Coordinates of C-alpha atoms and ligand atoms in Angstrom, one line a residue:
M1 CA -9.3 -104.3 4.9
P2 CA -8.6 -103.6 8.5
V3 CA -8.5 -106.7 10.7
P4 CA -11.4 -106.6 13.1
F5 CA -10.3 -106.3 16.7
Q6 CA -10.8 -109.5 18.5
L7 CA -10.9 -110.2 22.2
D8 CA -8.1 -112.3 23.4
E9 CA -10.1 -115.2 24.8
N10 CA -6.9 -116.8 26.2
V11 CA -6.7 -114.1 28.9
F12 CA -10.2 -115.1 30.1
K13 CA -9.5 -118.8 29.8
E14 CA -6.3 -118.6 31.8
E15 CA -8.0 -116.6 34.5
L16 CA -10.9 -119.1 34.7
E17 CA -8.5 -122.0 34.8
H18 CA -6.5 -120.3 37.5
L19 CA -9.7 -119.8 39.6
K20 CA -10.7 -123.4 39.1
S21 CA -7.3 -124.6 40.2
K22 CA -7.7 -122.6 43.4
N23 CA -11.3 -123.9 44.0
L24 CA -12.5 -120.3 43.4
L25 CA -14.5 -120.7 40.2
R26 CA -18.1 -119.5 40.6
E27 CA -20.9 -121.5 38.9
P28 CA -24.5 -121.0 39.7
L29 CA -26.7 -124.0 40.3
T30 CA -29.9 -123.7 38.3
F31 CA -33.1 -124.8 40.0
E32 CA -36.2 -125.7 38.1
Q33 CA -38.5 -124.9 41.0
S34 CA -38.5 -123.3 44.4
D35 CA -41.1 -123.1 47.1
G36 CA -39.1 -121.2 49.6
R37 CA -38.4 -124.2 51.7
T38 CA -37.0 -126.4 49.0
V39 CA -35.4 -126.0 45.6
T40 CA -35.5 -128.7 42.9
Q41 CA -32.6 -129.5 40.6
N42 CA -32.7 -132.3 38.0
G43 CA -35.8 -133.5 39.7
K44 CA -34.1 -133.8 43.1
K45 CA -35.4 -131.7 46.0
Y46 CA -33.0 -129.9 48.5
L47 CA -33.8 -128.2 51.7
L48 CA -32.7 -124.6 51.3
F49 CA -30.4 -123.2 54.0
C50 CA -28.7 -120.3 52.3
S51 CA -31.4 -117.9 51.1
N52 CA -32.0 -114.4 52.4
D53 CA -35.8 -115.0 52.4
Y54 CA -35.6 -115.0 56.2
L55 CA -39.3 -114.4 56.8
G56 CA -40.6 -116.5 54.0
L57 CA -42.3 -113.6 52.3
S58 CA -41.1 -114.4 48.8
Q59 CA -43.9 -117.0 48.7
D60 CA -46.6 -115.1 50.5
G61 CA -49.9 -115.4 48.6
R62 CA -51.0 -111.8 49.4
I63 CA -47.8 -110.4 47.9
V64 CA -48.0 -112.7 44.8
E65 CA -51.6 -111.5 44.3
A66 CA -50.6 -107.8 44.6
V67 CA -47.9 -108.3 42.0
R68 CA -50.4 -110.1 39.7
E69 CA -52.8 -107.2 39.9
G70 CA -50.0 -104.8 39.3
L71 CA -48.9 -106.6 36.2
L72 CA -52.5 -106.5 34.8
R73 CA -52.8 -102.9 35.6
Y74 CA -49.3 -101.5 34.7
G75 CA -47.8 -104.2 32.5
F76 CA -44.4 -105.8 32.8
G77 CA -41.9 -102.9 32.7
S78 CA -41.8 -99.2 33.7
G79 CA -40.4 -98.1 30.4
A80 CA -38.0 -95.4 31.6
S81 CA -36.2 -94.0 34.6
R82 CA -38.2 -92.6 37.5
L83 CA -37.5 -89.0 36.4
V84 CA -38.5 -89.5 32.8
S85 CA -41.8 -91.4 32.6
G86 CA -41.2 -94.4 35.0
T87 CA -42.9 -93.1 38.1
A88 CA -46.3 -94.7 38.8
T89 CA -48.5 -94.4 41.8
P90 CA -47.1 -97.7 43.4
H91 CA -43.6 -96.1 43.6
V92 CA -44.9 -93.1 45.5
M93 CA -47.2 -95.2 47.7
L94 CA -44.3 -97.5 48.5
E95 CA -42.0 -94.6 49.4
E96 CA -44.6 -93.2 51.7
K97 CA -45.2 -96.6 53.3
I98 CA -41.5 -97.1 53.9
S99 CA -41.0 -93.7 55.4
L100 CA -43.9 -94.3 57.8
F101 CA -42.6 -97.8 58.6
M102 CA -39.1 -96.4 59.2
E103 CA -40.4 -93.4 61.1
K104 CA -38.3 -91.1 58.8
E105 CA -39.5 -88.1 56.8
A106 CA -38.9 -89.7 53.4
A107 CA -37.6 -92.6 51.4
L108 CA -36.3 -93.2 47.9
L109 CA -36.5 -96.5 45.9
F110 CA -33.6 -98.0 44.1
G111 CA -33.4 -101.0 41.7
S112 CA -31.3 -102.9 44.2
G113 CA -29.2 -102.5 47.3
Y114 CA -26.1 -102.6 45.2
A115 CA -27.5 -99.7 43.1
A116 CA -28.4 -97.8 46.2
N117 CA -24.9 -98.0 47.7
V118 CA -23.0 -97.2 44.5
G119 CA -25.4 -94.3 43.8
A120 CA -25.8 -92.7 47.2
I121 CA -22.3 -92.9 48.7
P122 CA -20.7 -90.9 45.8
A123 CA -23.6 -88.5 46.0
F124 CA -22.7 -87.7 49.6
A125 CA -19.0 -87.9 49.7
G126 CA -16.3 -86.7 47.2
K127 CA -12.9 -85.2 47.0
G128 CA -11.8 -83.6 50.3
D129 CA -14.1 -85.8 52.3
V130 CA -13.1 -89.0 54.2
I131 CA -15.0 -92.3 54.4
L132 CA -14.2 -94.7 57.3
A133 CA -15.6 -98.1 56.7
D134 CA -15.6 -101.5 58.4
R135 CA -13.2 -103.9 56.7
L136 CA -15.9 -106.5 56.3
N137 CA -18.5 -104.2 54.7
H138 CA -20.4 -105.6 51.8
A139 CA -18.9 -105.3 48.3
S140 CA -21.5 -102.7 47.2
L141 CA -20.5 -100.4 50.0
V142 CA -16.8 -100.8 49.1
D143 CA -17.6 -100.0 45.4
G144 CA -19.7 -97.0 46.4
C145 CA -16.8 -95.7 48.6
L146 CA -14.3 -96.3 45.8
L147 CA -16.5 -94.5 43.2
S148 CA -16.9 -91.5 45.5
R149 CA -13.2 -90.4 45.1
A150 CA -13.3 -89.5 48.8
E151 CA -10.3 -90.6 50.9
F152 CA -11.3 -94.2 51.8
K153 CA -10.0 -95.9 54.9
R154 CA -11.0 -99.2 56.3
Y155 CA -10.8 -100.1 60.0
P156 CA -10.4 -103.7 61.3
H157 CA -13.8 -105.4 61.7
L158 CA -15.8 -103.8 64.6
D159 CA -12.6 -102.1 66.0
M160 CA -13.8 -98.9 67.5
R161 CA -10.4 -97.8 68.7
A162 CA -9.1 -97.9 65.1
L163 CA -12.2 -96.0 64.0
E164 CA -11.5 -93.3 66.6
K165 CA -7.9 -93.0 65.6
F166 CA -9.0 -92.4 62.0
L167 CA -11.6 -89.8 63.2
V168 CA -8.8 -88.0 65.0
R169 CA -6.5 -88.1 62.1
Y170 CA -9.1 -86.8 59.6
R171 CA -10.5 -84.1 61.9
A172 CA -9.7 -81.5 59.3
A173 CA -11.4 -83.2 56.4
K174 CA -14.3 -81.4 54.7
S175 CA -16.7 -84.1 56.1
R176 CA -16.3 -87.5 57.7
W177 CA -18.6 -90.5 56.9
I178 CA -18.7 -93.7 58.9
V179 CA -20.1 -96.4 56.6
T180 CA -21.1 -99.8 58.0
D181 CA -23.3 -102.9 57.6
G182 CA -25.8 -103.2 60.4
L183 CA -25.8 -107.0 60.4
F184 CA -22.8 -108.3 58.6
S185 CA -23.9 -110.4 55.7
M186 CA -21.2 -113.1 55.9
D187 CA -20.5 -113.3 59.6
G188 CA -24.0 -112.6 61.1
D189 CA -22.6 -110.2 63.7
L190 CA -23.7 -106.7 64.5
A191 CA -22.0 -103.4 64.1
P192 CA -21.6 -101.7 67.5
L193 CA -24.0 -98.9 66.5
R194 CA -24.1 -97.2 69.9
E195 CA -20.4 -96.8 70.0
I196 CA -20.3 -95.8 66.3
C197 CA -23.0 -93.1 66.9
G198 CA -21.1 -91.9 70.0
L199 CA -17.9 -91.4 68.0
A200 CA -19.9 -89.8 65.2
K201 CA -21.3 -87.3 67.6
K202 CA -17.9 -86.6 69.2
Y203 CA -16.1 -86.1 65.9
S204 CA -19.0 -84.6 63.9
A205 CA -19.2 -87.5 61.5
Y206 CA -22.2 -88.7 59.5
V207 CA -23.3 -92.4 59.7
Y208 CA -24.4 -94.4 56.6
L209 CA -26.0 -97.6 57.7
D210 CA -26.5 -100.6 55.3
D211 CA -29.2 -102.6 57.0
A212 CA -29.8 -105.0 54.1
H213 CA -30.0 -108.1 56.3
A214 CA -31.6 -106.6 59.3
F215 CA -34.5 -104.6 57.8
G216 CA -37.8 -106.2 58.8
I217 CA -36.3 -108.4 61.6
Y218 CA -34.2 -106.5 64.1
G219 CA -35.8 -104.0 66.5
A220 CA -39.1 -104.4 68.3
N221 CA -40.9 -103.2 65.1
G222 CA -38.5 -104.6 62.5
R223 CA -36.9 -101.2 61.6
G224 CA -33.5 -102.8 61.8
T225 CA -30.3 -102.6 63.8
A226 CA -30.6 -98.8 64.6
E227 CA -34.0 -99.6 66.3
H228 CA -32.4 -102.6 68.0
F229 CA -29.7 -100.4 69.5
G230 CA -32.0 -97.4 70.1
V231 CA -29.9 -95.0 67.9
E232 CA -32.4 -94.2 65.1
E233 CA -32.2 -90.5 65.8
K234 CA -28.5 -90.4 65.0
M235 CA -28.7 -92.5 61.8
D236 CA -28.2 -90.0 59.0
V237 CA -28.7 -92.4 56.1
T238 CA -30.3 -95.9 56.3
M239 CA -30.3 -98.3 53.3
G240 CA -32.6 -101.2 53.4
T241 CA -33.3 -103.9 50.8
L242 CA -36.6 -105.3 49.7
G243 CA -34.9 -108.5 48.4
K244 CA -34.2 -110.2 51.7
A245 CA -36.6 -110.2 54.6
A246 CA -39.2 -108.3 52.5
G247 CA -39.1 -111.3 50.0
G248 CA -38.9 -109.3 46.7
F249 CA -36.5 -107.1 44.9
G250 CA -35.2 -103.5 45.1
A251 CA -34.0 -101.3 47.9
F252 CA -34.6 -97.9 49.6
I253 CA -32.8 -95.2 51.4
S254 CA -34.7 -93.4 54.2
G255 CA -33.9 -90.2 56.0
S256 CA -34.8 -86.6 56.0
K257 CA -36.9 -85.1 53.2
T258 CA -34.2 -82.7 52.1
M259 CA -31.6 -85.6 52.0
I260 CA -34.0 -87.7 49.9
D261 CA -34.7 -84.7 47.5
Y262 CA -31.0 -84.3 47.2
L263 CA -30.5 -88.0 46.3
L264 CA -33.3 -87.9 43.8
N265 CA -31.2 -85.3 42.0
K266 CA -27.7 -86.6 42.6
A267 CA -27.6 -90.4 43.0
R268 CA -26.6 -91.5 39.5
S269 CA -28.0 -95.1 39.9
F270 CA -31.4 -93.5 40.6
V271 CA -31.3 -90.8 37.9
Y272 CA -29.9 -92.9 35.1
S273 CA -31.6 -96.3 35.6
T274 CA -34.9 -97.7 34.6
A275 CA -37.5 -97.6 37.4
M276 CA -38.4 -100.8 39.2
P277 CA -41.6 -102.2 37.6
A278 CA -44.7 -100.8 39.2
A279 CA -46.0 -104.3 39.8
N280 CA -42.9 -105.0 41.9
G281 CA -43.6 -101.8 43.8
L282 CA -47.1 -103.1 44.6
G283 CA -45.7 -106.4 45.8
A284 CA -43.2 -104.6 48.0
L285 CA -46.0 -102.3 49.3
K286 CA -47.9 -105.4 50.5
A287 CA -44.7 -106.8 52.0
V288 CA -44.1 -103.7 54.1
E289 CA -47.7 -103.7 55.2
I290 CA -47.2 -107.3 56.3
L291 CA -44.0 -106.5 58.1
N292 CA -45.8 -103.7 59.9
D293 CA -48.1 -106.3 61.5
F294 CA -45.6 -109.1 61.9
H295 CA -44.9 -109.0 65.6
R296 CA -46.0 -112.5 66.4
Q297 CA -44.2 -114.1 63.5
R298 CA -41.0 -112.1 64.2
Q299 CA -41.0 -113.4 67.7
L300 CA -41.6 -116.9 66.4
F301 CA -38.6 -116.5 64.1
W302 CA -36.4 -115.3 66.9
D303 CA -37.5 -118.3 69.0
T304 CA -36.5 -120.6 66.2
V305 CA -33.2 -118.8 65.8
K306 CA -32.5 -119.1 69.6
N307 CA -33.5 -122.8 69.5
F308 CA -31.2 -123.5 66.6
H309 CA -28.2 -121.8 68.3
A310 CA -28.9 -123.8 71.5
K311 CA -28.8 -127.0 69.5
L312 CA -25.6 -126.0 67.6
K313 CA -24.0 -125.2 71.0
S314 CA -24.7 -128.6 72.4
A315 CA -23.2 -130.1 69.2
G316 CA -20.0 -128.2 70.0
F317 CA -20.6 -125.3 67.6
G318 CA -21.3 -122.4 69.9
M319 CA -21.3 -119.1 68.0
S320 CA -20.3 -115.8 69.5
Q321 CA -23.1 -114.2 67.4
K322 CA -26.7 -115.3 67.6
S323 CA -28.4 -114.2 64.4
Y324 CA -30.0 -116.1 61.6
I325 CA -26.8 -115.8 59.5
I326 CA -24.6 -118.6 60.7
P327 CA -21.1 -119.0 59.3
L328 CA -19.4 -122.3 59.5
V329 CA -15.9 -121.1 58.8
M330 CA -13.4 -123.7 57.6
N331 CA -10.4 -121.8 56.2
G332 CA -9.7 -123.5 52.8
A333 CA -12.0 -123.1 49.8
D334 CA -11.6 -126.8 49.1
R335 CA -13.0 -127.6 52.5
A336 CA -15.9 -125.3 52.1
L337 CA -16.7 -127.0 48.7
E338 CA -16.4 -130.4 50.3
A339 CA -18.8 -129.5 53.1
S340 CA -21.3 -128.0 50.6
C341 CA -21.1 -131.3 48.6
Y342 CA -21.7 -133.3 51.7
F343 CA -24.8 -131.4 52.5
Q344 CA -26.0 -131.6 48.9
E345 CA -25.5 -135.4 48.9
N346 CA -27.8 -135.4 51.9
G347 CA -30.5 -133.3 50.4
V348 CA -29.6 -129.9 51.8
Y349 CA -28.3 -126.9 49.8
I350 CA -25.9 -124.6 51.5
H351 CA -23.7 -122.6 49.1
A352 CA -19.9 -122.4 49.8
I353 CA -18.7 -118.9 50.2
R354 CA -15.1 -118.3 49.2
P355 CA -12.7 -115.4 48.5
P356 CA -13.0 -112.7 47.4
T357 CA -16.5 -112.6 49.0
V358 CA -14.7 -113.4 52.3
P359 CA -11.0 -112.9 53.1
E360 CA -8.5 -115.5 52.2
G361 CA -8.4 -118.3 54.7
Y362 CA -12.0 -117.7 55.9
S363 CA -14.0 -119.8 53.4
R364 CA -17.3 -121.0 54.8
L365 CA -20.7 -122.3 54.6
R366 CA -23.0 -119.4 55.2
M367 CA -26.0 -121.1 56.7
T368 CA -29.2 -119.1 57.0
L369 CA -32.4 -119.7 58.9
S370 CA -35.9 -118.9 57.6
L371 CA -39.5 -119.1 58.6
N372 CA -39.8 -121.3 55.5
Q373 CA -38.0 -124.0 57.3
R374 CA -39.7 -126.6 59.5
L375 CA -38.3 -127.8 62.8
E376 CA -37.6 -131.2 61.3
D377 CA -35.5 -129.5 58.5
Q378 CA -33.4 -127.7 61.1
K379 CA -33.0 -131.0 63.1
K380 CA -31.8 -132.7 59.9
V381 CA -29.1 -130.0 59.4
I382 CA -27.9 -130.2 63.0
G383 CA -27.8 -134.0 62.6
L384 CA -25.7 -133.7 59.5
I385 CA -23.3 -131.4 61.2
C386 CA -22.9 -133.8 64.1
R387 CA -22.5 -136.8 61.9
K388 CA -19.4 -135.4 60.2
K389 CA -17.9 -132.9 62.6
E390 CA -14.4 -133.4 61.2
I391 CA -15.4 -131.6 58.0
F392 CA -16.1 -128.4 59.9
Y393 CA -12.7 -128.3 61.7
P394 CA -10.5 -126.4 61.9
R395 CA -12.9 -123.6 61.9
R396 CA -12.8 -120.0 63.1
D397 CA -15.4 -118.6 65.4
D398 CA -12.8 -117.3 67.8
G399 CA -13.6 -113.6 67.5
K400 CA -10.5 -113.1 65.3
K401 CA -11.4 -111.6 61.9
Ligands
PMP1 N1 -25.7 -104.7 51.2 C1 -25.5 -105.9 51.8 C2 -25.0 -105.9 53.2 C3 -25.8 -107.0 51.2 O1 -25.6 -108.2 51.7 C4 -26.3 -107.0 49.9 C5 -26.7 -108.2 49.0 N2 -26.3 -109.4 49.4 C6 -26.5 -105.7 49.3 C7 -26.2 -104.6 50.0 C8 -27.0 -105.6 47.9 O2 -28.4 -105.7 47.9 P1 -29.1 -106.2 46.6 O3 -29.0 -107.7 46.6 O4 -30.5 -105.7 46.8 O5 -28.4 -105.6 45.4

């Protein structure tokens, strides 16, 4: 009798122990309940200060109702990929709505932002092409670039001189792609899109923008960082997620009709993956409708963000960036965990972000603001920071990345 092959569990155990000894073990906290503003664990409520539900739409009654109606009409799942039998009217309506919202010819839905990036980038770039990417790009962009088999070069965070040097060096490549986050997910700072687009034009490069955290919020109409910087015309590909400001789940890529038709045929994470449930599509459709008419609330949110930064500054925590993603950087993973525990003991949940999500020596609390929060919640958090300032030092907000 052949001996059945067995996984060597010791390899896993050793690695897990190693991660634990370095304070890098990941363990999700499980919440029994969430209302957007708070989460409940073991009967205890915590104010939530690390979610990406920036505009509070995850709890919006109009969206919940749209999903409920969708479930009754279309059932739970879509049953197949979009190209087999998984496309229902809500998918098409949502793609149309997104393309109108983004003022682009067309849009294509993906199951998630991760799926969009790992599917689209290899569809665009391959052997003989070069991809130039910001060093702090999101992991899904990195993975998409690696999967593409294009030459993959990373420039130091926001460093336009380094980007230009690469563009000069790779002038002869079949094609050049510049790939960047719009609003960086862990640092809350913005890519210099005007400069990037200028360089792209000068060196005939394409721009792939991951606007996961900015879609719905940045720009006068919420179209994201390209609208904010006035460079929408030059944006070749824009990826936006439906799981952050839009409050739900899924993602899209928007751009020209031909490019979208190409992706529909070539992006493997689209072709070979089950379609998002139609009910989710109806929920997202409602979310985009709401975002389309969200000017007053968007302004209110920005006022809150400004106000929070002013308070942080007077507490000695002036940030060079002024977004709703606020990193309290404190070097060691142990210190980030300690700070997270301190907040938890005081009824606030802020997850500690550690390597490899951020570079070694840059562990942090990634604090986020949301319309779900009340003024008193934000005051409480500032009070907690002030009460124990020593936890948050030494910290890095010195522009060095
Ligand atoms: N891009 C960025 C910049 C992100 O921060 C994230 C998620 N945190 C993604 C892509 C992936 O999106 P999703 O969560 O929809 O998979």
